[in-house]
Amino acid sequence: PDELSLKWLGNEGEFGGGDLILPRGYQQLTQHLARGLTVKLGAEVSKVIHSGSGVRLETTQGAVDADRVIITIPLGVLKAGMITFDPPLPEAKEAAIERLGFGLLDKVVLRFDQPFWPDAQVIGLVGRDQPVSMLINGETFADAPLLVGLRGGREAREREALTDQDAVSQVVTALNAPNPTGSVVTRWAEDPFARGSYSFIAVGSRPVPERCPRSGANSRLDGMGAQVRPVTSPRGLPVSAAISGR
């Protein structure tokens, strides 16, 4: 909470329409977009060398030369300085990367033989130190007895140290639920190719009109906008998808 800008709290834009879930995952989008393209996996980029004549990427599988590069890596990776830019990014972009907040939203997904919870889309847990703040009823989007527990911020970071077994056990105990038949626990902060899961307007930042700026005249770096506007769903949940590149 101490990282969020109180002045701009709730100022994020929203997509029109209701919330939608992709039952078979977001990989459907990347698979569709990748049709006809050559995708090189396992090539971790460590340095981007750019000039008026082109771009060179230094990777774990050797160098790659190109006319241009579109950079879409997660904000957490940029903040960690995992990729070196030569020459460095403009001061405005480095300042934007520093100012914009990058948060965490983890999930504990539980599957049961049959539902035992109320017929509601969202179920809240009351009280301090709950293992998740709310649960999404999976029957509403997957037609399966699933509960998707959400937790964010400091609580989520601290609980990423738990084993899967302990993370699941905490939620089961809080719900007084039977043993689940399956589970998935996410740890976005621990993922070195994500280091978080959504951006937010932090103290010292401010919202601006959406735009797609270029990093300068004759630049070979596209997509590194100095100003970013986080987007949430109509229900107020953060909307984001990070592609780790692995």
mmCIF file of C-alpha atoms in Angstrom:
data_model
loop_
_atom_site.group_PDB
_atom_site.id
_atom_site.type_symbol
_atom_site.label_atom_id
_atom_site.label_comp_id
_atom_site.label_asym_id
_atom_site.label_seq_id
_atom_site.Cartn_x
_atom_site.Cartn_y
_atom_site.Cartn_z
ATOM 1 C CA PRO A 1 0.000 0.000 0.000
ATOM 2 C CA ASP A 2 2.840 2.442 0.721
ATOM 3 C CA GLU A 3 3.956 2.189 -2.921
ATOM 4 C CA LEU A 4 0.579 3.100 -4.455
ATOM 5 C CA SER A 5 -0.237 6.666 -5.398
ATOM 6 C CA LEU A 6 -3.280 7.661 -3.351
ATOM 7 C CA LYS A 7 -3.879 10.631 -5.631
ATOM 8 C CA TRP A 8 -4.275 8.442 -8.731
ATOM 9 C CA LEU A 9 -5.753 5.351 -7.058
ATOM 10 C CA GLY A 10 -8.486 3.894 -9.270
ATOM 11 C CA ASN A 11 -7.575 6.134 -12.192
ATOM 12 C CA GLU A 12 -6.652 3.238 -14.498
ATOM 13 C CA GLY A 13 -8.492 2.863 -17.770
ATOM 14 C CA GLU A 14 -10.820 -0.036 -18.473
ATOM 15 C CA PHE A 15 -11.626 -2.133 -21.497
ATOM 16 C CA GLY A 16 -15.287 -2.133 -22.486
ATOM 17 C CA GLY A 17 -17.532 -5.139 -21.919
ATOM 18 C CA GLY A 18 -17.431 -7.860 -19.317
ATOM 19 C CA ASP A 19 -14.521 -9.927 -18.047
ATOM 20 C CA LEU A 20 -13.435 -12.796 -20.254
ATOM 21 C CA ILE A 21 -11.357 -15.883 -19.481
ATOM 22 C CA LEU A 22 -9.467 -17.935 -22.058
ATOM 23 C CA PRO A 23 -10.021 -21.529 -20.842
ATOM 24 C CA ARG A 24 -7.040 -22.876 -22.777
ATOM 25 C CA GLY A 25 -4.707 -20.078 -21.697
ATOM 26 C CA TYR A 26 -3.084 -16.994 -23.190
ATOM 27 C CA GLN A 27 -0.698 -19.148 -25.228
ATOM 28 C CA GLN A 28 -3.451 -19.296 -27.831
ATOM 29 C CA LEU A 29 -2.778 -15.636 -28.606
ATOM 30 C CA THR A 30 0.972 -16.031 -29.015
ATOM 31 C CA GLN A 31 0.555 -19.203 -31.066
ATOM 32 C CA HIS A 32 -1.795 -17.368 -33.421
ATOM 33 C CA LEU A 33 0.512 -14.362 -33.766
ATOM 34 C CA ALA A 34 3.545 -16.606 -34.313
ATOM 35 C CA ARG A 35 2.109 -18.329 -37.384
ATOM 36 C CA GLY A 36 4.625 -18.095 -40.223
ATOM 37 C CA LEU A 37 7.331 -16.623 -37.995
ATOM 38 C CA THR A 38 10.659 -18.097 -36.907
ATOM 39 C CA VAL A 39 10.656 -18.153 -33.099
ATOM 40 C CA LYS A 40 13.979 -18.814 -31.374
ATOM 41 C CA LEU A 41 13.510 -20.108 -27.836
ATOM 42 C CA GLY A 42 16.075 -20.214 -25.054
ATOM 43 C CA ALA A 43 17.971 -17.193 -26.403
ATOM 44 C CA GLU A 44 18.220 -14.919 -23.356
ATOM 45 C CA VAL A 45 19.116 -11.378 -24.394
ATOM 46 C CA SER A 46 21.811 -9.663 -22.306
ATOM 47 C CA LYS A 47 22.619 -6.586 -24.399
ATOM 48 C CA VAL A 48 21.004 -4.418 -27.070
ATOM 49 C CA ILE A 49 23.426 -2.420 -29.234
ATOM 50 C CA HIS A 50 21.614 0.075 -31.441
ATOM 51 C CA SER A 51 22.650 2.757 -33.897
ATOM 52 C CA GLY A 52 21.386 4.477 -37.012
ATOM 53 C CA SER A 53 22.482 1.515 -39.134
ATOM 54 C CA GLY A 54 20.756 -1.275 -37.215
ATOM 55 C CA VAL A 55 20.540 -3.305 -34.029
ATOM 56 C CA ARG A 56 22.579 -6.149 -32.563
ATOM 57 C CA LEU A 57 21.269 -8.392 -29.795
ATOM 58 C CA GLU A 58 23.755 -10.314 -27.672
ATOM 59 C CA THR A 59 22.119 -13.544 -26.492
ATOM 60 C CA THR A 60 23.045 -16.814 -24.839
ATOM 61 C CA GLN A 61 22.905 -18.383 -28.305
ATOM 62 C CA GLY A 62 25.083 -15.823 -30.038
ATOM 63 C CA ALA A 63 24.521 -12.432 -31.645
ATOM 64 C CA VAL A 64 21.502 -11.508 -33.756
ATOM 65 C CA ASP A 65 21.616 -8.574 -36.201
ATOM 66 C CA ALA A 66 18.468 -6.784 -37.360
ATOM 67 C CA ASP A 67 17.203 -3.536 -38.843
ATOM 68 C CA ARG A 68 14.959 -2.878 -35.849
ATOM 69 C CA VAL A 69 13.930 -4.479 -32.573
ATOM 70 C CA ILE A 70 10.592 -4.260 -30.775
ATOM 71 C CA ILE A 71 11.106 -4.549 -27.029
ATOM 72 C CA THR A 72 8.170 -5.887 -25.012
ATOM 73 C CA ILE A 73 9.892 -7.341 -21.957
ATOM 74 C CA PRO A 74 8.172 -7.018 -18.559
ATOM 75 C CA LEU A 75 8.739 -3.867 -16.552
ATOM 76 C CA GLY A 76 10.263 -5.936 -13.731
ATOM 77 C CA VAL A 77 13.060 -7.100 -16.024
ATOM 78 C CA LEU A 78 13.769 -3.515 -17.087
ATOM 79 C CA LYS A 79 13.833 -2.358 -13.467
ATOM 80 C CA ALA A 80 16.302 -5.121 -12.573
ATOM 81 C CA GLY A 81 18.688 -3.996 -15.309
ATOM 82 C CA MET A 82 19.013 -7.486 -16.735
ATOM 83 C CA ILE A 83 19.497 -6.096 -20.246
ATOM 84 C CA THR A 84 22.160 -3.516 -21.070
ATOM 85 C CA PHE A 85 21.422 -0.892 -23.713
ATOM 86 C CA ASP A 86 24.266 0.609 -25.737
ATOM 87 C CA PRO A 87 23.917 3.546 -25.951
ATOM 88 C CA PRO A 88 21.808 3.816 -22.783
ATOM 89 C CA LEU A 89 18.111 4.556 -23.023
ATOM 90 C CA PRO A 90 17.106 8.234 -22.989
ATOM 91 C CA GLU A 91 16.818 9.739 -19.521
ATOM 92 C CA ALA A 92 13.045 10.153 -19.902
ATOM 93 C CA LYS A 93 12.584 6.434 -20.471
ATOM 94 C CA GLU A 94 14.918 5.432 -17.651
ATOM 95 C CA ALA A 95 13.051 7.791 -15.329
ATOM 96 C CA ALA A 96 9.692 6.316 -16.398
ATOM 97 C CA ILE A 97 10.961 2.783 -15.750
ATOM 98 C CA GLU A 98 12.115 3.891 -12.303
ATOM 99 C CA ARG A 99 8.902 5.733 -11.372
ATOM 100 C CA LEU A 100 6.273 3.306 -12.598
ATOM 101 C CA GLY A 101 5.336 0.696 -10.014
ATOM 102 C CA PHE A 102 5.489 -3.016 -10.729
ATOM 103 C CA GLY A 103 3.378 -5.165 -8.479
ATOM 104 C CA LEU A 104 2.555 -8.769 -7.837
ATOM 105 C CA LEU A 105 -0.625 -10.815 -8.148
ATOM 106 C CA ASP A 106 -0.179 -14.521 -7.439
ATOM 107 C CA LYS A 107 -2.704 -17.329 -7.634
ATOM 108 C CA VAL A 108 -3.401 -20.529 -5.747
ATOM 109 C CA VAL A 109 -5.689 -22.616 -7.951
ATOM 110 C CA LEU A 110 -7.488 -25.590 -6.387
ATOM 111 C CA ARG A 111 -9.577 -28.271 -8.081
ATOM 112 C CA PHE A 112 -12.043 -30.406 -6.148
ATOM 113 C CA ASP A 113 -14.205 -33.427 -6.870
ATOM 114 C CA GLN A 114 -17.301 -31.298 -6.442
ATOM 115 C CA PRO A 115 -18.120 -27.734 -5.393
ATOM 116 C CA PHE A 116 -18.830 -27.012 -1.729
ATOM 117 C CA TRP A 117 -18.917 -23.190 -1.918
ATOM 118 C CA PRO A 118 -21.763 -20.690 -2.493
ATOM 119 C CA ASP A 119 -23.037 -20.056 -6.013
ATOM 120 C CA ALA A 120 -21.178 -16.746 -6.434
ATOM 121 C CA GLN A 121 -18.600 -15.420 -8.861
ATOM 122 C CA VAL A 122 -16.269 -14.063 -6.167
ATOM 123 C CA ILE A 123 -15.807 -15.277 -2.590
ATOM 124 C CA GLY A 124 -14.043 -13.058 -0.047
ATOM 125 C CA LEU A 125 -12.138 -14.143 3.051
ATOM 126 C CA VAL A 126 -12.620 -11.988 6.150
ATOM 127 C CA GLY A 127 -9.914 -11.493 8.749
ATOM 128 C CA ARG A 128 -6.234 -10.681 9.049
ATOM 129 C CA ASP A 129 -3.414 -12.785 7.633
ATOM 130 C CA GLN A 130 -5.604 -14.743 5.224
ATOM 131 C CA PRO A 131 -3.642 -16.838 2.685
ATOM 132 C CA VAL A 132 -5.612 -15.259 -0.187
ATOM 133 C CA SER A 133 -7.777 -12.151 -0.242
ATOM 134 C CA MET A 134 -10.470 -13.557 -2.529
ATOM 135 C CA LEU A 135 -11.366 -16.595 -4.605
ATOM 136 C CA ILE A 136 -12.846 -16.722 -8.089
ATOM 137 C CA ASN A 137 -15.427 -19.437 -8.699
ATOM 138 C CA GLY A 138 -14.011 -21.509 -11.567
ATOM 139 C CA GLU A 139 -17.422 -22.936 -12.387
ATOM 140 C CA THR A 140 -18.339 -19.573 -13.906
ATOM 141 C CA PHE A 141 -15.670 -19.761 -16.631
ATOM 142 C CA ALA A 142 -14.254 -23.302 -16.810
ATOM 143 C CA ASP A 143 -17.327 -25.427 -16.040
ATOM 144 C CA ALA A 144 -15.192 -27.259 -13.480
ATOM 145 C CA PRO A 145 -15.070 -27.298 -9.643
ATOM 146 C CA LEU A 146 -12.171 -24.837 -9.371
ATOM 147 C CA LEU A 147 -11.359 -22.092 -6.901
ATOM 148 C CA VAL A 148 -8.783 -19.487 -7.969
ATOM 149 C CA GLY A 149 -7.315 -17.746 -4.930
ATOM 150 C CA LEU A 150 -5.734 -14.314 -5.473
ATOM 151 C CA ARG A 151 -3.176 -12.521 -3.345
ATOM 152 C CA GLY A 152 -1.056 -9.486 -4.060
ATOM 153 C CA GLY A 153 1.463 -7.022 -2.712
ATOM 154 C CA ARG A 154 3.631 -7.696 0.320
ATOM 155 C CA GLU A 155 1.588 -10.727 1.391
ATOM 156 C CA ALA A 156 2.110 -12.395 -1.974
ATOM 157 C CA ARG A 157 5.868 -11.716 -1.947
ATOM 158 C CA GLU A 158 6.290 -13.190 1.518
ATOM 159 C CA ARG A 159 4.259 -16.294 0.707
ATOM 160 C CA GLU A 160 6.254 -17.061 -2.446
ATOM 161 C CA ALA A 161 8.794 -18.640 -0.063
ATOM 162 C CA LEU A 162 6.234 -21.345 0.797
ATOM 163 C CA THR A 163 6.305 -24.737 -0.846
ATOM 164 C CA ASP A 164 3.366 -25.645 -3.078
ATOM 165 C CA GLN A 165 2.167 -28.055 -0.397
ATOM 166 C CA ASP A 166 2.203 -25.387 2.326
ATOM 167 C CA ALA A 167 0.579 -22.770 0.082
ATOM 168 C CA VAL A 168 -2.260 -25.150 -0.780
ATOM 169 C CA SER A 169 -2.615 -26.321 2.823
ATOM 170 C CA GLN A 170 -3.064 -22.753 4.078
ATOM 171 C CA VAL A 171 -5.940 -22.085 1.682
ATOM 172 C CA VAL A 172 -7.582 -25.447 2.372
ATOM 173 C CA THR A 173 -7.394 -24.788 6.126
ATOM 174 C CA ALA A 174 -8.820 -21.263 5.772
ATOM 175 C CA LEU A 175 -11.769 -22.657 3.804
ATOM 176 C CA ASN A 176 -12.193 -25.768 5.972
ATOM 177 C CA ALA A 177 -12.241 -27.548 2.615
ATOM 178 C CA PRO A 178 -11.676 -31.183 1.640
ATOM 179 C CA ASN A 179 -8.363 -32.105 0.077
ATOM 180 C CA PRO A 180 -8.145 -30.842 -3.513
ATOM 181 C CA THR A 181 -7.582 -33.230 -6.404
ATOM 182 C CA GLY A 182 -5.207 -30.806 -8.136
ATOM 183 C CA SER A 183 -3.496 -27.463 -7.614
ATOM 184 C CA VAL A 184 -1.337 -24.779 -9.245
ATOM 185 C CA VAL A 185 0.652 -22.128 -7.342
ATOM 186 C CA THR A 186 2.166 -19.157 -9.194
ATOM 187 C CA ARG A 187 5.283 -17.203 -8.164
ATOM 188 C CA TRP A 188 5.673 -14.305 -10.600
ATOM 189 C CA ALA A 189 8.140 -12.370 -8.458
ATOM 190 C CA GLU A 190 10.538 -15.334 -8.413
ATOM 191 C CA ASP A 191 10.395 -15.696 -12.197
ATOM 192 C CA PRO A 192 13.616 -14.018 -13.445
ATOM 193 C CA PHE A 193 11.945 -13.264 -16.795
ATOM 194 C CA ALA A 194 8.962 -11.500 -15.195
ATOM 195 C CA ARG A 195 9.827 -10.321 -11.630
ATOM 196 C CA GLY A 196 6.219 -9.347 -11.007
ATOM 197 C CA SER A 197 2.908 -9.440 -12.800
ATOM 198 C CA TYR A 198 1.368 -5.996 -13.365
ATOM 199 C CA SER A 199 2.191 -2.303 -13.409
ATOM 200 C CA PHE A 200 0.538 0.371 -11.298
ATOM 201 C CA ILE A 201 0.714 4.116 -10.770
ATOM 202 C CA ALA A 202 3.237 4.515 -7.967
ATOM 203 C CA VAL A 203 4.025 7.461 -5.732
ATOM 204 C CA GLY A 204 5.774 9.994 -7.967
ATOM 205 C CA SER A 205 4.056 8.810 -11.162
ATOM 206 C CA ARG A 206 1.011 10.174 -12.931
ATOM 207 C CA PRO A 207 -1.375 8.944 -15.643
ATOM 208 C CA VAL A 208 -1.042 10.334 -19.146
ATOM 209 C CA PRO A 209 -3.004 9.861 -22.389
ATOM 210 C CA GLU A 210 -2.156 6.604 -24.109
ATOM 211 C CA ARG A 211 0.324 6.880 -26.935
ATOM 212 C CA CYS A 212 3.063 4.899 -28.627
ATOM 213 C CA PRO A 213 6.100 7.184 -28.619
ATOM 214 C CA ARG A 214 9.361 6.472 -30.360
ATOM 215 C CA SER A 215 12.635 6.758 -28.532
ATOM 216 C CA GLY A 216 13.885 9.493 -30.862
ATOM 217 C CA ALA A 217 14.511 10.449 -34.459
ATOM 218 C CA ASN A 218 15.989 7.655 -36.587
ATOM 219 C CA SER A 219 15.729 5.315 -33.623
ATOM 220 C CA ARG A 220 16.018 1.554 -34.063
ATOM 221 C CA LEU A 221 14.328 0.842 -30.742
ATOM 222 C CA ASP A 222 10.530 0.667 -30.850
ATOM 223 C CA GLY A 223 8.009 0.008 -28.097
ATOM 224 C CA MET A 224 9.864 1.526 -25.150
ATOM 225 C CA GLY A 225 7.313 4.211 -24.285
ATOM 226 C CA ALA A 226 8.316 6.630 -21.558
ATOM 227 C CA GLN A 227 4.748 6.831 -20.290
ATOM 228 C CA VAL A 228 2.525 3.879 -19.492
ATOM 229 C CA ARG A 229 -1.105 3.703 -18.471
ATOM 230 C CA PRO A 230 -2.095 0.573 -16.517
ATOM 231 C CA VAL A 231 -5.414 -1.016 -17.493
ATOM 232 C CA THR A 232 -7.868 -2.940 -15.329
ATOM 233 C CA SER A 233 -10.926 -4.990 -16.073
ATOM 234 C CA PRO A 234 -14.429 -3.609 -15.392
ATOM 235 C CA ARG A 235 -14.390 -5.576 -12.150
ATOM 236 C CA GLY A 236 -11.278 -3.732 -11.050
ATOM 237 C CA LEU A 237 -8.858 -6.648 -11.388
ATOM 238 C CA PRO A 238 -5.535 -5.942 -13.096
ATOM 239 C CA VAL A 239 -5.281 -7.116 -16.687
ATOM 240 C CA SER A 240 -1.832 -8.203 -17.798
ATOM 241 C CA ALA A 241 0.012 -10.924 -19.671
ATOM 242 C CA ALA A 242 3.763 -11.351 -19.535
ATOM 243 C CA ILE A 243 5.732 -13.401 -22.039
ATOM 244 C CA SER A 244 8.947 -14.534 -20.388
ATOM 245 C CA GLY A 245 10.835 -15.420 -23.556
ATOM 246 C CA ARG A 246 11.843 -18.860 -22.341
#
